[in-house]
């Protein structure tokens, strides 16, 4: 039996394919998590679930059934993901998802199957769900598949990294230097 780490398990679920796998070292850096405890009840325990840390006995006294923390873990991962995708490594992962068409294709005939980019209006959790932007016709769409229509956009950021992907990788080529850095 193969055991997946929580992050790999979460990202491998079919309705979570819009998410990149955030590196654990990014999550373990307290600077990257500043202010997130305001949105998550039982923040420390929830973070321990994401990082696959062994629960402390005192945690069982506060949360007897760890499955109760699953919705909080998904929200926290989304908020961490939002910060991760504006890093070079995060942008590269998301750009690869864009290039492979993971976010879908524009439904307009004259866009010739242009790949879509996830976008949103808010960075605050639970204010809106994901929308998809076509860089060719410049229109915004709801995901056609209902399983993606409820993704909280706070995990994908409204700060515009998707525009940076297009500028950063003009001509649809990933610079060799970045490709080599990722392998290390």
PDB file of C-alpha atoms in Angstrom:
ATOM      1  CA  UNK A   1       0.000   0.000   0.000  1.00  0.00           C
ATOM      2  CA  UNK A   2       1.418   3.383  -1.044  1.00  0.00           C
ATOM      3  CA  UNK A   3       0.864   6.237   1.392  1.00  0.00           C
ATOM      4  CA  UNK A   4       0.659   9.746  -0.056  1.00  0.00           C
ATOM      5  CA  UNK A   5       1.641  12.820   1.856  1.00  0.00           C
ATOM      6  CA  UNK A   6      -1.324  15.104   2.504  1.00  0.00           C
ATOM      7  CA  UNK A   7      -0.224  17.667  -0.123  1.00  0.00           C
ATOM      8  CA  UNK A   8       0.237  15.028  -2.840  1.00  0.00           C
ATOM      9  CA  UNK A   9      -3.092  13.438  -1.908  1.00  0.00           C
ATOM     10  CA  UNK A  10      -4.917  16.790  -1.969  1.00  0.00           C
ATOM     11  CA  UNK A  11      -3.448  17.845  -5.331  1.00  0.00           C
ATOM     12  CA  UNK A  12      -4.082  14.431  -6.894  1.00  0.00           C
ATOM     13  CA  UNK A  13      -7.834  14.613  -6.266  1.00  0.00           C
ATOM     14  CA  UNK A  14      -9.612  15.254  -9.563  1.00  0.00           C
ATOM     15  CA  UNK A  15     -11.380  18.419  -8.464  1.00  0.00           C
ATOM     16  CA  UNK A  16      -8.112  19.939  -7.171  1.00  0.00           C
ATOM     17  CA  UNK A  17      -6.098  19.831 -10.376  1.00  0.00           C
ATOM     18  CA  UNK A  18      -5.979  23.652 -10.459  1.00  0.00           C
ATOM     19  CA  UNK A  19      -3.602  23.544  -7.477  1.00  0.00           C
ATOM     20  CA  UNK A  20       0.183  23.156  -7.641  1.00  0.00           C
ATOM     21  CA  UNK A  21       2.077  21.070  -5.100  1.00  0.00           C
ATOM     22  CA  UNK A  22       3.501  23.560  -2.627  1.00  0.00           C
ATOM     23  CA  UNK A  23       6.962  22.614  -1.447  1.00  0.00           C
ATOM     24  CA  UNK A  24       7.010  21.708   2.259  1.00  0.00           C
ATOM     25  CA  UNK A  25      10.009  23.996   2.862  1.00  0.00           C
ATOM     26  CA  UNK A  26       7.821  26.923   1.716  1.00  0.00           C
ATOM     27  CA  UNK A  27       5.132  25.914   4.217  1.00  0.00           C
ATOM     28  CA  UNK A  28       7.634  25.404   7.031  1.00  0.00           C
ATOM     29  CA  UNK A  29       8.942  28.985   6.674  1.00  0.00           C
ATOM     30  CA  UNK A  30       6.887  31.036   9.185  1.00  0.00           C
ATOM     31  CA  UNK A  31       7.319  34.201   7.078  1.00  0.00           C
ATOM     32  CA  UNK A  32       5.179  32.678   4.318  1.00  0.00           C
ATOM     33  CA  UNK A  33       2.326  32.001   6.752  1.00  0.00           C
ATOM     34  CA  UNK A  34       2.026  35.407   8.441  1.00  0.00           C
ATOM     35  CA  UNK A  35      -1.613  36.317   9.090  1.00  0.00           C
ATOM     36  CA  UNK A  36      -3.148  33.043   7.915  1.00  0.00           C
ATOM     37  CA  UNK A  37      -4.059  32.018  11.469  1.00  0.00           C
ATOM     38  CA  UNK A  38      -6.795  34.695  11.349  1.00  0.00           C
ATOM     39  CA  UNK A  39      -8.779  32.618   8.844  1.00  0.00           C
ATOM     40  CA  UNK A  40      -8.291  29.126  10.290  1.00  0.00           C
ATOM     41  CA  UNK A  41      -9.735  27.793  13.551  1.00  0.00           C
ATOM     42  CA  UNK A  42      -7.296  25.398  15.259  1.00  0.00           C
ATOM     43  CA  UNK A  43      -4.562  26.746  12.976  1.00  0.00           C
ATOM     44  CA  UNK A  44      -1.629  24.848  14.494  1.00  0.00           C
ATOM     45  CA  UNK A  45      -3.410  21.495  14.360  1.00  0.00           C
ATOM     46  CA  UNK A  46      -4.550  22.147  10.792  1.00  0.00           C
ATOM     47  CA  UNK A  47      -1.014  23.016   9.699  1.00  0.00           C
ATOM     48  CA  UNK A  48       0.247  19.796  11.274  1.00  0.00           C
ATOM     49  CA  UNK A  49      -2.206  17.823   9.128  1.00  0.00           C
ATOM     50  CA  UNK A  50      -0.941  19.485   5.932  1.00  0.00           C
ATOM     51  CA  UNK A  51       2.678  18.784   6.894  1.00  0.00           C
ATOM     52  CA  UNK A  52       1.900  15.189   7.955  1.00  0.00           C
ATOM     53  CA  UNK A  53       3.288  15.771  11.435  1.00  0.00           C
ATOM     54  CA  UNK A  54       2.485  13.292  14.155  1.00  0.00           C
ATOM     55  CA  UNK A  55      -0.286  14.726  16.326  1.00  0.00           C
ATOM     56  CA  UNK A  56       0.650  15.567  19.878  1.00  0.00           C
ATOM     57  CA  UNK A  57      -1.489  13.883  22.558  1.00  0.00           C
ATOM     58  CA  UNK A  58      -2.769  17.284  23.687  1.00  0.00           C
ATOM     59  CA  UNK A  59      -4.151  17.790  20.181  1.00  0.00           C
ATOM     60  CA  UNK A  60      -6.384  14.727  20.561  1.00  0.00           C
ATOM     61  CA  UNK A  61      -7.935  16.354  23.622  1.00  0.00           C
ATOM     62  CA  UNK A  62      -8.916  19.398  21.560  1.00  0.00           C
ATOM     63  CA  UNK A  63      -9.852  17.519  18.362  1.00  0.00           C
ATOM     64  CA  UNK A  64     -10.836  13.892  18.961  1.00  0.00           C
ATOM     65  CA  UNK A  65     -11.637  13.269  15.266  1.00  0.00           C
ATOM     66  CA  UNK A  66      -8.942  14.705  12.966  1.00  0.00           C
ATOM     67  CA  UNK A  67     -11.253  14.406   9.946  1.00  0.00           C
ATOM     68  CA  UNK A  68     -13.115  17.417  11.381  1.00  0.00           C
ATOM     69  CA  UNK A  69     -10.081  19.522  10.432  1.00  0.00           C
ATOM     70  CA  UNK A  70     -10.176  18.513   6.751  1.00  0.00           C
ATOM     71  CA  UNK A  71     -12.199  21.555   5.534  1.00  0.00           C
ATOM     72  CA  UNK A  72      -9.841  23.854   7.451  1.00  0.00           C
ATOM     73  CA  UNK A  73      -6.828  22.051   5.977  1.00  0.00           C
ATOM     74  CA  UNK A  74      -8.190  22.559   2.453  1.00  0.00           C
ATOM     75  CA  UNK A  75      -8.787  26.259   3.114  1.00  0.00           C
ATOM     76  CA  UNK A  76      -5.354  26.730   4.694  1.00  0.00           C
ATOM     77  CA  UNK A  77      -3.659  24.933   1.808  1.00  0.00           C
ATOM     78  CA  UNK A  78      -5.483  27.223  -0.610  1.00  0.00           C
ATOM     79  CA  UNK A  79      -4.262  30.313   1.227  1.00  0.00           C
ATOM     80  CA  UNK A  80      -0.695  28.982   1.280  1.00  0.00           C
ATOM     81  CA  UNK A  81      -1.018  28.080  -2.412  1.00  0.00           C
ATOM     82  CA  UNK A  82      -2.069  31.668  -3.172  1.00  0.00           C
ATOM     83  CA  UNK A  83       1.276  32.895  -1.801  1.00  0.00           C
ATOM     84  CA  UNK A  84       3.299  30.088  -3.351  1.00  0.00           C
ATOM     85  CA  UNK A  85       2.188  30.697  -6.940  1.00  0.00           C
ATOM     86  CA  UNK A  86       3.755  34.151  -6.973  1.00  0.00           C
ATOM     87  CA  UNK A  87       7.201  32.635  -6.349  1.00  0.00           C
ATOM     88  CA  UNK A  88       9.368  31.600  -9.288  1.00  0.00           C
ATOM     89  CA  UNK A  89       8.868  27.897  -8.543  1.00  0.00           C
ATOM     90  CA  UNK A  90       5.111  28.341  -8.138  1.00  0.00           C
ATOM     91  CA  UNK A  91       4.771  30.349 -11.352  1.00  0.00           C
ATOM     92  CA  UNK A  92       6.690  27.693 -13.238  1.00  0.00           C
ATOM     93  CA  UNK A  93       4.391  24.922 -11.953  1.00  0.00           C
ATOM     94  CA  UNK A  94       1.280  26.912 -12.819  1.00  0.00           C
ATOM     95  CA  UNK A  95       2.655  27.865 -16.234  1.00  0.00           C
ATOM     96  CA  UNK A  96       3.198  24.195 -17.007  1.00  0.00           C
ATOM     97  CA  UNK A  97      -0.407  23.481 -16.013  1.00  0.00           C
ATOM     98  CA  UNK A  98      -1.510  26.304 -18.320  1.00  0.00           C
ATOM     99  CA  UNK A  99       0.595  25.009 -21.238  1.00  0.00           C
ATOM    100  CA  UNK A 100      -0.764  21.483 -20.827  1.00  0.00           C
ATOM    101  CA  UNK A 101      -4.344  22.791 -20.798  1.00  0.00           C
ATOM    102  CA  UNK A 102      -5.166  21.773 -17.222  1.00  0.00           C
ATOM    103  CA  UNK A 103      -7.431  24.811 -16.821  1.00  0.00           C
ATOM    104  CA  UNK A 104      -9.382  24.111 -20.009  1.00  0.00           C
ATOM    105  CA  UNK A 105      -9.743  25.729 -23.419  1.00  0.00           C
ATOM    106  CA  UNK A 106     -11.732  28.733 -24.560  1.00  0.00           C
ATOM    107  CA  UNK A 107     -15.201  27.757 -25.834  1.00  0.00           C
ATOM    108  CA  UNK A 108     -15.132  30.400 -28.589  1.00  0.00           C
ATOM    109  CA  UNK A 109     -14.453  29.014 -32.052  1.00  0.00           C
ATOM    110  CA  UNK A 110     -12.225  31.912 -33.154  1.00  0.00           C
ATOM    111  CA  UNK A 111      -9.943  31.450 -30.149  1.00  0.00           C
ATOM    112  CA  UNK A 112      -8.763  28.141 -31.659  1.00  0.00           C
ATOM    113  CA  UNK A 113      -8.645  26.226 -28.359  1.00  0.00           C
ATOM    114  CA  UNK A 114      -6.589  28.879 -26.536  1.00  0.00           C
ATOM    115  CA  UNK A 115      -5.757  27.608 -23.068  1.00  0.00           C
ATOM    116  CA  UNK A 116      -7.511  29.355 -20.183  1.00  0.00           C
ATOM    117  CA  UNK A 117      -6.016  30.856 -17.026  1.00  0.00           C
ATOM    118  CA  UNK A 118      -7.640  30.734 -13.565  1.00  0.00           C
ATOM    119  CA  UNK A 119      -8.525  34.145 -12.163  1.00  0.00           C
ATOM    120  CA  UNK A 120     -10.618  35.757  -9.484  1.00  0.00           C
ATOM    121  CA  UNK A 121     -11.743  38.988  -7.892  1.00  0.00           C
ATOM    122  CA  UNK A 122     -10.816  38.445  -4.235  1.00  0.00           C
ATOM    123  CA  UNK A 123      -7.985  37.087  -2.124  1.00  0.00           C
ATOM    124  CA  UNK A 124     -10.224  36.759   0.929  1.00  0.00           C
ATOM    125  CA  UNK A 125     -11.596  33.232   1.482  1.00  0.00           C
ATOM    126  CA  UNK A 126     -15.168  32.316   0.576  1.00  0.00           C
ATOM    127  CA  UNK A 127     -16.034  35.537  -1.300  1.00  0.00           C
ATOM    128  CA  UNK A 128     -16.062  34.064  -4.795  1.00  0.00           C
ATOM    129  CA  UNK A 129     -15.247  30.997  -6.834  1.00  0.00           C
ATOM    130  CA  UNK A 130     -12.797  30.444  -9.678  1.00  0.00           C
ATOM    131  CA  UNK A 131     -13.264  31.988 -13.106  1.00  0.00           C
ATOM    132  CA  UNK A 132     -11.257  31.269 -16.250  1.00  0.00           C
ATOM    133  CA  UNK A 133      -9.668  33.972 -18.416  1.00  0.00           C
ATOM    134  CA  UNK A 134      -8.929  33.629 -22.137  1.00  0.00           C
ATOM    135  CA  UNK A 135      -5.828  35.648 -23.114  1.00  0.00           C
ATOM    136  CA  UNK A 136      -6.990  35.620 -26.769  1.00  0.00           C
ATOM    137  CA  UNK A 137     -10.543  37.035 -26.544  1.00  0.00           C
ATOM    138  CA  UNK A 138      -9.952  38.581 -23.087  1.00  0.00           C
ATOM    139  CA  UNK A 139     -13.227  37.187 -21.764  1.00  0.00           C
ATOM    140  CA  UNK A 140     -13.913  35.479 -18.427  1.00  0.00           C
ATOM    141  CA  UNK A 141     -15.838  32.208 -18.101  1.00  0.00           C
ATOM    142  CA  UNK A 142     -17.241  29.936 -15.441  1.00  0.00           C
ATOM    143  CA  UNK A 143     -15.587  26.496 -15.526  1.00  0.00           C
ATOM    144  CA  UNK A 144     -17.701  24.238 -17.756  1.00  0.00           C
ATOM    145  CA  UNK A 145     -17.216  21.246 -15.466  1.00  0.00           C
ATOM    146  CA  UNK A 146     -19.338  21.633 -12.290  1.00  0.00           C
ATOM    147  CA  UNK A 147     -16.665  19.979 -10.116  1.00  0.00           C
ATOM    148  CA  UNK A 148     -14.438  23.065 -10.631  1.00  0.00           C
ATOM    149  CA  UNK A 149     -17.135  25.690 -10.134  1.00  0.00           C
ATOM    150  CA  UNK A 150     -16.866  25.608  -6.332  1.00  0.00           C
ATOM    151  CA  UNK A 151     -13.102  26.129  -6.040  1.00  0.00           C
ATOM    152  CA  UNK A 152     -12.511  29.034  -3.671  1.00  0.00           C
ATOM    153  CA  UNK A 153     -10.592  31.608  -5.685  1.00  0.00           C
ATOM    154  CA  UNK A 154      -8.620  32.697  -2.626  1.00  0.00           C
ATOM    155  CA  UNK A 155      -6.343  29.712  -3.336  1.00  0.00           C
ATOM    156  CA  UNK A 156      -5.544  30.961  -6.829  1.00  0.00           C
ATOM    157  CA  UNK A 157      -4.939  34.664  -6.148  1.00  0.00           C
ATOM    158  CA  UNK A 158      -6.315  37.735  -7.810  1.00  0.00           C
ATOM    159  CA  UNK A 159      -2.899  39.429  -7.838  1.00  0.00           C
ATOM    160  CA  UNK A 160      -2.268  38.606 -11.464  1.00  0.00           C
ATOM    161  CA  UNK A 161       0.470  35.965 -11.574  1.00  0.00           C
ATOM    162  CA  UNK A 162      -1.213  34.471 -14.630  1.00  0.00           C
ATOM    163  CA  UNK A 163      -0.323  37.576 -16.637  1.00  0.00           C
ATOM    164  CA  UNK A 164       3.260  37.230 -15.457  1.00  0.00           C
ATOM    165  CA  UNK A 165       3.320  33.622 -16.767  1.00  0.00           C
ATOM    166  CA  UNK A 166       2.442  34.831 -20.230  1.00  0.00           C
ATOM    167  CA  UNK A 167       5.049  37.619 -20.211  1.00  0.00           C
ATOM    168  CA  UNK A 168       7.682  35.516 -18.480  1.00  0.00           C
ATOM    169  CA  UNK A 169       7.469  32.690 -21.006  1.00  0.00           C
ATOM    170  CA  UNK A 170       6.833  34.614 -24.228  1.00  0.00           C
ATOM    171  CA  UNK A 171       6.894  32.437 -27.296  1.00  0.00           C
ATOM    172  CA  UNK A 172       5.667  29.508 -25.170  1.00  0.00           C
ATOM    173  CA  UNK A 173       9.194  28.386 -24.309  1.00  0.00           C
ATOM    174  CA  UNK A 174      10.324  27.670 -20.782  1.00  0.00           C
ATOM    175  CA  UNK A 175      13.830  29.108 -20.377  1.00  0.00           C
ATOM    176  CA  UNK A 176      16.380  26.292 -20.081  1.00  0.00           C
ATOM    177  CA  UNK A 177      17.992  27.927 -17.045  1.00  0.00           C
ATOM    178  CA  UNK A 178      14.742  27.718 -15.045  1.00  0.00           C
ATOM    179  CA  UNK A 179      14.185  24.136 -16.164  1.00  0.00           C
ATOM    180  CA  UNK A 180      17.651  23.152 -14.885  1.00  0.00           C
ATOM    181  CA  UNK A 181      17.145  24.940 -11.555  1.00  0.00           C
ATOM    182  CA  UNK A 182      13.955  22.973 -10.925  1.00  0.00           C
ATOM    183  CA  UNK A 183      15.749  19.649 -11.470  1.00  0.00           C
ATOM    184  CA  UNK A 184      18.252  20.439  -8.694  1.00  0.00           C
TER     185      UNK A 184
END
